[in-house]
Tab-separated table of C-alpha atoms in Angstrom:
chain	number	residue	atom	x	y	z
A	136	MET	CA	0.040	-0.069	0.082
A	137	ARG	CA	1.345	3.416	-0.818
A	138	THR	CA	2.568	5.352	2.192
A	139	THR	CA	0.271	8.455	2.105
A	140	SER	CA	1.634	10.154	5.296
A	141	GLY	CA	5.200	9.653	4.167
A	142	LEU	CA	4.932	10.785	0.719
A	143	ALA	CA	2.823	13.778	1.916
A	144	ALA	CA	5.756	14.832	4.286
A	145	ILE	CA	7.992	14.605	1.248
A	146	LEU	CA	5.673	16.359	-1.107
A	147	LEU	CA	5.577	19.306	0.943
A	148	THR	CA	9.108	19.895	0.767
A	149	LEU	CA	8.537	21.658	-2.690
A	150	THR	CA	8.217	24.894	-0.418
A	151	ILE	CA	11.793	24.305	0.934
A	152	LEU	CA	12.828	25.859	-2.583
A	153	ALA	CA	10.722	28.984	-1.890
A	154	GLY	CA	12.486	29.180	1.506
A	155	ALA	CA	15.812	28.820	0.226
A	156	CYS	CA	18.454	31.313	1.953
A	157	ALA	CA	20.894	33.407	-0.041
A	158	ASP	CA	24.432	32.026	-0.164
A	159	SER	CA	26.590	34.245	1.929
A	160	THR	CA	29.891	32.922	0.426
A	161	ASP	CA	30.794	31.465	-2.924
A	162	ALA	CA	28.744	28.878	-4.673
A	163	GLY	CA	31.062	27.699	-7.682
A	164	SER	CA	30.109	24.556	-9.142
A	165	ALA	CA	32.458	21.741	-10.822
A	166	ALA	CA	31.710	20.134	-14.216
A	167	ALA	CA	33.569	16.866	-14.303
A	168	ALA	CA	32.861	14.357	-17.317
A	169	VAL	CA	29.911	11.951	-17.115
A	170	PRO	CA	31.212	8.600	-17.127
A	171	ASP	CA	31.492	6.995	-20.602
A	172	GLU	CA	28.723	4.775	-21.566
A	173	SER	CA	28.707	2.446	-24.766
A	174	ALA	CA	25.269	2.281	-26.470
A	175	ALA	CA	23.826	-1.133	-26.715
A	176	GLU	CA	21.017	0.059	-28.681
A	177	ALA	CA	20.987	2.870	-30.900
A	178	PRO	CA	17.949	4.355	-32.637
A	179	THR	CA	17.655	4.512	-36.281
A	180	ALA	CA	15.528	7.170	-38.369
A	181	ASP	CA	12.693	4.827	-38.342
A	182	GLU	CA	12.738	3.968	-34.612
A	183	PRO	CA	11.800	5.945	-31.616
A	184	ALA	CA	14.833	7.778	-29.839
A	185	GLN	CA	14.167	5.837	-26.642
A	186	GLN	CA	17.224	3.689	-26.099
A	187	PHE	CA	19.330	2.018	-23.361
A	188	GLU	CA	23.198	2.143	-22.630
A	189	CYS	CA	25.383	0.140	-20.422
A	190	THR	CA	29.115	-0.584	-20.060
A	191	ASN	CA	28.499	-4.124	-18.569
A	192	CYS	CA	25.040	-5.057	-19.770
A	193	PHE	CA	22.646	-7.492	-18.376
A	194	ALA	CA	22.112	-10.308	-20.478
A	195	ASP	CA	18.579	-9.437	-20.998
A	196	ALA	CA	19.012	-5.798	-21.246
A	197	ALA	CA	16.882	-5.317	-24.210
A	198	SER	CA	14.052	-7.516	-22.555
A	199	LEU	CA	14.292	-5.146	-19.401
A	200	HIS	CA	13.899	-2.023	-21.484
A	201	ALA	CA	10.795	-3.362	-23.205
A	202	ASP	CA	9.439	-4.535	-19.879
A	203	LEU	CA	9.987	-1.119	-18.028
A	204	GLU	CA	8.678	0.658	-21.211
A	205	SER	CA	5.277	-1.061	-20.729
A	206	ILE	CA	4.995	0.167	-17.238
A	207	VAL	CA	5.669	3.755	-18.326
A	208	ALA	CA	3.304	3.306	-21.260
A	209	ASP	CA	0.611	2.236	-18.973
A	210	SER	CA	1.095	4.984	-16.598
A	211	VAL	CA	0.370	8.590	-16.824
A	212	ALA	CA	3.921	9.740	-16.464
A	213	PRO	CA	4.870	11.335	-19.813
A	214	GLY	CA	8.315	10.030	-19.729
A	215	ALA	CA	10.894	8.213	-17.376
A	216	VAL	CA	14.772	7.726	-17.071
A	217	VAL	CA	15.795	4.507	-15.298
A	218	ALA	CA	19.283	3.572	-14.102
A	219	VAL	CA	20.573	0.368	-12.300
A	220	ARG	CA	23.982	-0.835	-10.964
A	221	THR	CA	24.327	-4.166	-9.369
A	222	ALA	CA	26.849	-5.402	-6.829
A	223	ASP	CA	28.918	-7.202	-9.556
A	224	GLY	CA	29.206	-4.102	-11.845
A	225	ARG	CA	26.557	-4.656	-14.213
A	226	ASP	CA	24.697	-1.494	-15.127
A	227	PHE	CA	21.645	-0.036	-17.229
A	228	VAL	CA	20.589	3.176	-18.083
A	229	GLY	CA	17.140	3.536	-20.295
A	230	SER	CA	14.744	6.374	-21.414
A	231	PHE	CA	11.026	6.145	-21.977
A	232	GLY	CA	8.338	8.188	-23.252
A	233	VAL	CA	8.700	11.958	-23.918
A	234	ALA	CA	10.432	14.904	-22.208
A	235	ASP	CA	7.917	17.355	-23.857
A	236	LEU	CA	4.347	16.580	-24.706
A	237	SER	CA	3.979	19.733	-26.853
A	238	ALA	CA	7.007	19.206	-28.709
A	239	GLY	CA	6.784	15.483	-28.822
A	240	THR	CA	10.503	15.237	-27.792
A	241	PRO	CA	11.539	11.820	-26.753
A	242	MET	CA	12.934	11.458	-23.323
A	243	ALA	CA	16.925	11.174	-23.613
A	244	ILE	CA	19.060	9.166	-21.314
A	245	ASP	CA	20.812	12.410	-20.286
A	246	ALA	CA	17.786	14.185	-19.682
A	247	VAL	CA	18.263	16.442	-16.584
A	248	PHE	CA	15.609	16.707	-13.862
A	249	GLY	CA	15.017	18.914	-10.557
A	250	ILE	CA	15.411	16.229	-8.170
A	251	GLY	CA	13.653	17.770	-5.155
A	252	SER	CA	14.438	16.518	-1.719
A	253	VAL	CA	17.057	14.074	-3.046
A	254	HIS	CA	19.346	17.333	-2.576
A	255	LYS	CA	18.949	16.604	1.128
A	256	LEU	CA	20.828	13.404	0.626
A	257	PHE	CA	23.702	15.302	-0.914
A	258	LYS	CA	23.767	17.677	1.877
A	259	TRP	CA	23.687	14.857	4.486
A	260	THR	CA	26.489	13.156	2.636
A	261	VAL	CA	28.445	16.504	2.794
A	262	ALA	CA	28.153	16.340	6.588
A	263	LEU	CA	29.065	12.651	6.509
A	264	ARG	CA	32.247	13.332	4.922
A	265	LEU	CA	33.069	16.103	7.086
A	266	ILE	CA	32.504	13.695	10.017
A	267	ASP	CA	34.700	11.320	8.245
A	268	GLY	CA	37.615	13.914	8.326
A	269	GLY	CA	36.921	15.217	11.685
A	270	THR	CA	35.632	18.763	11.097
A	271	LEU	CA	32.339	17.623	12.537
A	272	GLY	CA	31.184	15.090	15.038
A	273	LEU	CA	27.863	13.154	15.149
A	274	ASP	CA	27.557	14.170	18.680
A	275	ASP	CA	28.252	17.805	18.178
A	276	LEU	CA	25.475	20.002	19.756
A	277	VAL	CA	24.216	22.012	16.779
A	278	ASN	CA	24.388	25.103	18.935
A	279	ALA	CA	28.203	24.714	19.191
A	280	HIS	CA	28.214	25.691	15.650
A	281	VAL	CA	25.158	28.059	15.151
A	282	GLU	CA	23.330	30.361	17.528
A	283	ARG	CA	19.837	30.130	15.658
A	284	PRO	CA	17.668	28.207	16.096
A	285	GLU	CA	17.876	27.579	19.918
A	286	LEU	CA	18.146	23.541	19.913
A	287	PRO	CA	19.030	22.569	23.472
A	288	GLY	CA	20.576	19.314	23.451
A	289	VAL	CA	19.987	18.689	19.743
A	290	THR	CA	23.194	17.175	17.750
A	291	ILE	CA	24.424	16.682	14.439
A	292	ARG	CA	23.066	13.057	14.461
A	293	ASP	CA	19.633	14.190	15.392
A	294	LEU	CA	19.358	16.627	12.282
A	295	LEU	CA	20.857	13.774	10.008
A	296	GLN	CA	18.098	11.483	11.326
A	297	HIS	CA	15.131	13.746	11.506
A	298	SER	CA	14.937	13.503	15.283
A	299	ALA	CA	15.486	16.840	16.609
A	300	GLY	CA	11.886	17.587	17.056
A	301	LEU	CA	11.401	20.288	14.209
A	302	PRO	CA	8.222	20.757	12.329
A	303	ASP	CA	8.367	20.825	8.347
A	304	ILE	CA	8.695	24.168	6.740
A	305	PRO	CA	5.121	24.304	5.313
A	306	GLU	CA	3.757	23.464	8.645
A	307	VAL	CA	5.114	26.748	10.450
A	308	ASP	CA	2.877	29.706	11.124
A	309	GLY	CA	2.732	32.194	8.394
A	310	TYR	CA	5.284	30.745	6.000
A	311	MET	CA	2.975	29.302	3.277
A	312	SER	CA	0.719	32.444	3.056
A	313	ASP	CA	3.599	34.709	2.658
A	314	ALA	CA	5.300	32.333	0.155
A	315	MET	CA	2.374	32.174	-1.934
A	316	ALA	CA	1.769	35.850	-1.800
A	317	ASP	CA	4.986	36.537	-3.505
A	318	GLN	CA	6.222	33.530	-5.252
A	319	THR	CA	9.347	35.241	-6.447
A	320	ARG	CA	10.654	36.139	-2.914
A	321	VAL	CA	13.792	34.771	-1.725
A	322	PHE	CA	13.717	34.290	2.108
A	323	THR	CA	16.884	34.606	3.992
A	324	TYR	CA	18.055	31.888	6.740
A	325	ASP	CA	17.260	34.397	9.511
A	326	GLU	CA	13.749	34.846	8.044
A	327	MET	CA	13.123	31.328	7.846
A	328	ILE	CA	14.280	30.901	11.407
A	329	ASP	CA	12.096	33.668	12.619
A	330	TYR	CA	8.946	31.705	10.816
A	331	LEU	CA	10.297	28.628	13.097
A	332	GLY	CA	10.583	30.601	16.403
A	333	ASP	CA	10.006	28.387	19.337
A	334	GLN	CA	7.329	25.969	17.417
A	335	ARG	CA	8.653	22.285	17.806
A	336	VAL	CA	6.734	18.998	17.393
A	337	ALA	CA	4.528	18.489	20.551
A	338	ASP	CA	5.184	15.477	22.804
A	339	PHE	CA	8.474	14.583	20.866
A	340	ALA	CA	11.443	12.719	22.275
A	341	VAL	CA	14.556	14.443	20.705
A	342	GLY	CA	16.838	11.650	19.600
A	343	SER	CA	14.187	8.966	19.941
A	344	ASP	CA	11.439	9.727	17.607
A	345	MET	CA	11.649	10.959	14.030
A	346	ARG	CA	9.634	13.600	12.257
A	347	TYR	CA	10.561	14.326	8.667
A	348	SER	CA	11.444	18.225	8.402
A	349	SER	CA	13.057	20.410	5.842
A	350	PHE	CA	14.658	22.616	8.605
A	351	GLY	CA	17.189	20.206	9.200
A	352	PRO	CA	19.074	20.460	6.122
A	353	LEU	CA	18.464	24.414	6.107
A	354	ILE	CA	20.216	24.405	9.526
A	355	MET	CA	22.949	22.054	8.344
A	356	ASN	CA	23.773	24.526	5.699
A	357	GLN	CA	24.794	26.888	8.387
A	358	VAL	CA	26.439	24.406	10.535
A	359	VAL	CA	28.981	23.366	7.584
A	360	GLU	CA	29.541	27.092	6.839
A	361	ALA	CA	30.489	27.832	10.655
A	362	ALA	CA	32.615	24.578	10.817
A	363	THR	CA	34.583	25.117	7.470
A	364	GLY	CA	34.337	28.648	6.611
A	365	ARG	CA	32.911	27.721	3.246
A	366	SER	CA	29.568	27.558	1.899
A	367	MET	CA	27.571	24.094	1.704
A	368	GLN	CA	27.715	24.634	-2.120
A	369	HIS	CA	31.284	24.726	-2.019
A	370	GLN	CA	31.594	21.771	0.018
A	371	LEU	CA	29.106	19.949	-2.054
A	372	ASP	CA	31.404	20.501	-5.055
A	373	SER	CA	34.530	19.764	-3.291
A	374	LEU	CA	33.512	16.594	-1.450
A	375	VAL	CA	30.906	15.107	-3.659
A	376	VAL	CA	30.491	16.658	-7.148
A	377	GLU	CA	34.153	16.604	-8.132
A	378	PRO	CA	35.446	13.323	-6.589
A	379	LEU	CA	32.507	11.474	-8.272
A	380	GLY	CA	32.756	13.297	-11.371
A	381	LEU	CA	29.051	14.545	-11.550
A	382	GLY	CA	29.150	16.696	-14.611
A	383	ALA	CA	25.356	17.130	-14.715
A	384	THR	CA	24.645	18.112	-10.942
A	385	THR	CA	24.201	21.781	-10.592
A	386	PRO	CA	22.400	24.149	-8.239
A	387	MET	CA	19.126	25.416	-9.369
A	388	GLY	CA	18.587	29.098	-9.343
A	389	THR	CA	22.286	30.304	-9.381
A	390	GLN	CA	22.739	29.712	-13.102
A	391	PRO	CA	20.573	29.337	-16.136
A	392	ASP	CA	18.489	26.111	-16.676
A	393	PRO	CA	20.418	23.412	-18.637
A	394	PRO	CA	19.345	22.804	-21.997
A	395	GLU	CA	18.755	19.020	-21.187
A	396	LEU	CA	16.089	20.053	-18.600
A	397	THR	CA	12.928	17.833	-19.176
A	398	ALA	CA	9.313	19.544	-18.942
A	399	GLY	CA	7.505	18.629	-15.696
A	400	TYR	CA	3.499	18.064	-15.734
A	401	ALA	CA	1.180	18.685	-12.811
A	402	ASP	CA	-0.929	15.962	-14.381
A	403	PRO	CA	-0.853	14.255	-17.927
A	404	THR	CA	-1.758	17.188	-19.855
A	405	THR	CA	-0.935	20.186	-17.616
A	406	PRO	CA	2.560	21.677	-17.661
A	407	ASN	CA	3.967	22.752	-14.284
A	408	PRO	CA	1.998	25.208	-12.718
A	409	PHE	CA	4.568	26.458	-10.462
A	410	PHE	CA	7.336	29.033	-11.529
A	411	PRO	CA	7.138	27.767	-15.158
A	412	ASP	CA	9.839	30.195	-16.304
A	413	ALA	CA	13.441	30.195	-15.543
A	414	ALA	CA	13.915	33.695	-14.153
A	415	ALA	CA	11.202	32.876	-11.490
A	416	THR	CA	12.708	29.552	-10.854
A	417	GLN	CA	16.182	30.982	-10.273
A	418	SER	CA	14.697	33.405	-7.872
A	419	ILE	CA	13.295	30.810	-5.344
A	420	SER	CA	16.446	28.527	-5.022
A	421	THR	CA	19.952	29.535	-4.131
A	422	GLY	CA	23.438	27.428	-3.861
A	423	ASN	CA	23.001	27.560	-0.218
A	424	GLY	CA	19.380	27.059	0.217
A	425	GLY	CA	18.170	24.447	-1.885
A	426	ALA	CA	17.553	22.389	-5.075
A	427	LEU	CA	19.750	20.733	-7.528
A	428	HIS	CA	19.431	19.602	-11.071
A	429	SER	CA	20.905	16.287	-12.087
A	430	ASN	CA	20.725	13.325	-14.572
A	431	ALA	CA	20.557	9.480	-14.190
A	432	VAL	CA	24.048	8.831	-14.517
A	433	ASP	CA	25.302	11.315	-11.909
A	434	LEU	CA	22.560	9.933	-9.445
A	435	LEU	CA	23.259	6.420	-9.996
A	436	THR	CA	27.164	7.302	-9.469
A	437	PHE	CA	26.439	9.054	-6.343
A	438	THR	CA	23.895	6.932	-4.694
A	439	HIS	CA	25.846	3.728	-5.392
A	440	ALA	CA	29.185	5.564	-3.941
A	441	VAL	CA	27.088	6.515	-0.658
A	442	PHE	CA	26.006	2.761	-0.138
A	443	THR	CA	28.998	0.755	-1.357
A	444	ASP	CA	32.243	2.814	-1.700
A	445	ARG	CA	34.038	2.690	1.448
A	446	ALA	CA	36.658	5.018	0.137
A	447	PHE	CA	33.963	7.608	-0.289
A	448	LEU	CA	32.460	7.227	2.967
A	449	SER	CA	34.695	5.196	5.513
A	450	GLU	CA	33.567	1.838	7.102
A	451	ALA	CA	33.262	3.608	10.550
A	452	THR	CA	31.053	6.391	9.217
A	453	PHE	CA	28.839	4.268	7.111
A	454	ALA	CA	28.262	1.624	10.070
A	455	GLN	CA	26.650	4.541	11.770
A	456	VAL	CA	24.089	5.412	8.949
A	457	LEU	CA	21.818	2.394	9.465
A	458	ALA	CA	22.947	1.624	13.034
A	459	GLU	CA	19.776	2.931	14.969
A	460	PRO	CA	17.032	4.014	12.668
A	461	ARG	CA	14.297	6.010	14.112
A	462	SER	CA	10.529	5.776	12.747
A	463	GLY	CA	7.611	7.981	12.420
A	464	GLY	CA	5.191	9.346	10.044
A	465	GLY	CA	5.053	6.382	7.542
A	466	MET	CA	8.892	6.073	7.355
A	467	ALA	CA	12.144	5.448	9.074
A	468	SER	CA	15.216	7.427	8.996
A	469	GLY	CA	18.900	6.385	9.405
A	470	LEU	CA	21.575	9.299	8.997
A	471	GLY	CA	20.627	10.998	5.939
A	472	VAL	CA	18.815	7.914	4.177
A	473	LEU	CA	15.127	7.127	4.556
A	474	GLN	CA	12.944	3.887	4.144
A	475	PHE	CA	9.266	4.560	3.265
A	476	ASP	CA	6.855	1.942	4.991
A	477	ASP	CA	6.019	0.572	1.335
A	478	TRP	CA	9.819	0.107	0.741
A	479	VAL	CA	10.348	-2.470	3.726
A	480	ASP	CA	9.435	-5.527	1.735
A	481	ILE	CA	11.975	-4.901	-0.907
A	482	GLY	CA	14.557	-3.973	1.794
A	483	VAL	CA	15.638	-0.607	0.049
A	484	TRP	CA	16.847	2.639	1.610
A	485	GLY	CA	17.601	5.910	-0.039
A	486	HIS	CA	15.623	8.965	-0.570
A	487	ALA	CA	12.747	10.319	-2.578
A	488	GLY	CA	12.266	13.799	-4.172
A	489	TYR	CA	9.243	15.961	-5.422
A	490	GLY	CA	9.393	19.466	-6.067
A	491	ILE	CA	8.503	22.605	-7.792
A	492	ARG	CA	9.732	21.173	-11.374
A	493	SER	CA	6.796	18.706	-11.328
A	494	HIS	CA	9.509	15.907	-11.548
A	495	SER	CA	9.592	12.605	-9.348
A	496	THR	CA	12.900	11.169	-8.269
A	497	THR	CA	13.650	8.020	-6.324
A	498	VAL	CA	17.201	6.772	-5.455
A	499	LEU	CA	16.942	3.662	-3.700
A	500	HIS	CA	19.699	0.845	-2.788
A	501	GLN	CA	18.684	-2.796	-1.791
A	502	LEU	CA	21.059	-3.755	0.999
A	503	SER	CA	20.830	-7.642	0.463
A	504	SER	CA	21.538	-7.820	-3.171
A	505	GLY	CA	23.955	-4.460	-3.364
A	506	THR	CA	21.640	-3.200	-6.299
A	507	THR	CA	20.890	0.273	-6.807
A	508	VAL	CA	17.860	1.627	-8.853
A	509	LEU	CA	17.003	5.180	-9.503
A	510	VAL	CA	13.924	6.152	-11.502
A	511	LEU	CA	13.231	10.088	-12.800
A	512	THR	CA	9.822	10.818	-14.158
A	513	ASN	CA	8.346	14.285	-15.196
A	514	ILE	CA	5.054	14.025	-13.447
A	515	ASN	CA	4.002	15.230	-9.905
A	516	ALA	CA	4.276	12.506	-7.365
A	517	ASP	CA	0.729	12.843	-6.208
A	518	VAL	CA	-0.685	12.251	-9.601
A	519	ASP	CA	1.352	9.242	-10.708
A	520	GLY	CA	5.180	9.827	-10.333
A	521	TYR	CA	5.598	7.883	-6.947
A	522	ALA	CA	3.382	5.023	-7.932
A	523	THR	CA	5.340	4.674	-11.280
A	524	ASN	CA	8.628	5.069	-9.567
A	525	LEU	CA	7.923	2.404	-7.144
A	526	ALA	CA	6.521	-0.001	-9.821
A	527	ILE	CA	9.481	0.437	-11.971
A	528	THR	CA	11.797	-0.283	-9.089
A	529	ARG	CA	9.981	-3.095	-7.731
A	530	ARG	CA	9.936	-4.677	-11.552
A	531	VAL	CA	13.836	-4.159	-11.837
A	532	LEU	CA	14.406	-5.981	-8.489
A	533	GLU	CA	12.111	-8.746	-9.427
A	534	ARG	CA	13.738	-9.284	-12.679
A	535	LEU	CA	17.395	-9.527	-10.914
A	536	ASP	CA	16.253	-11.514	-8.178
């Protein structure tokens, strides 16, 4: 059954983009080369442009592509990109459907999406790498690094695990009405903390319970800056983007939209109604505050590294990620990674992202098999995106079982 409470919490985070605070330092972005992929199937003039690529193909990659194509065709999602990597190094990246309904543009493998709340996993990974290097500690008090908000007894671990007792941004008094009244307004960090004030989740045991909140990564931005003297975006580039060669992962709002950006749809026929033009989109998200653009290859590389590359995250640090998950609101949280209730039966952890672009993103890793599956669709999650992403993930794991 679909986990509506957990999904609702993630869906509401499109407003974190409107609440993004301006970067107070540098926000440069790196552009390393996307890993080479050799085409396993190339379209001809008489064939659709949908295709798949792999460097170490599954024996039945063409059959897998056809199978997933039928799922997308039976959904209301205009298009999708799916990427898979297994523990033994087999991989697959396939595109399906269309990127733009009005133009009839086929979805491309290198299509770029707004990844919504998956940007939080990137930020949490920055924090984990700083913990690896000794710059931060899991049990550091947040207020040892930042004065606002006042969070007595709350640690870095609590922020990573959504166990600080913070409400989600759309839940705080006054924010939503102000954000919707002026959809091009950029809120500063101090303004966002003013909205938060002393509002906390009632009857919440800090460090024991779990309540999803977009205030956590917003506060983590300031913690990272205070601890390192450099912006979250700088550290993201230095500690994640550059080491992993993520050439298509860029901040939303501080530079023009990438030409590979796919259209998003509020429903099967209606283009994204929120911030449809690039200028408005750039005004609501900054390098320090929020969202990222990325593509399937980058997200596959990143997610697989988080879960499997102990040179990227040390054994000691990664051992803490799922050591003591906290549960609440239809999901569980490790350190930065989530498991919705309807992911439990397939044993996957990762993150989901839905946001202002009307794109739906899931980046999931199955612990038992070591397989990473990510799905990008260009439809709102509450219409079809989440259901389609999960159906595709399940089908991939069934076929690889």
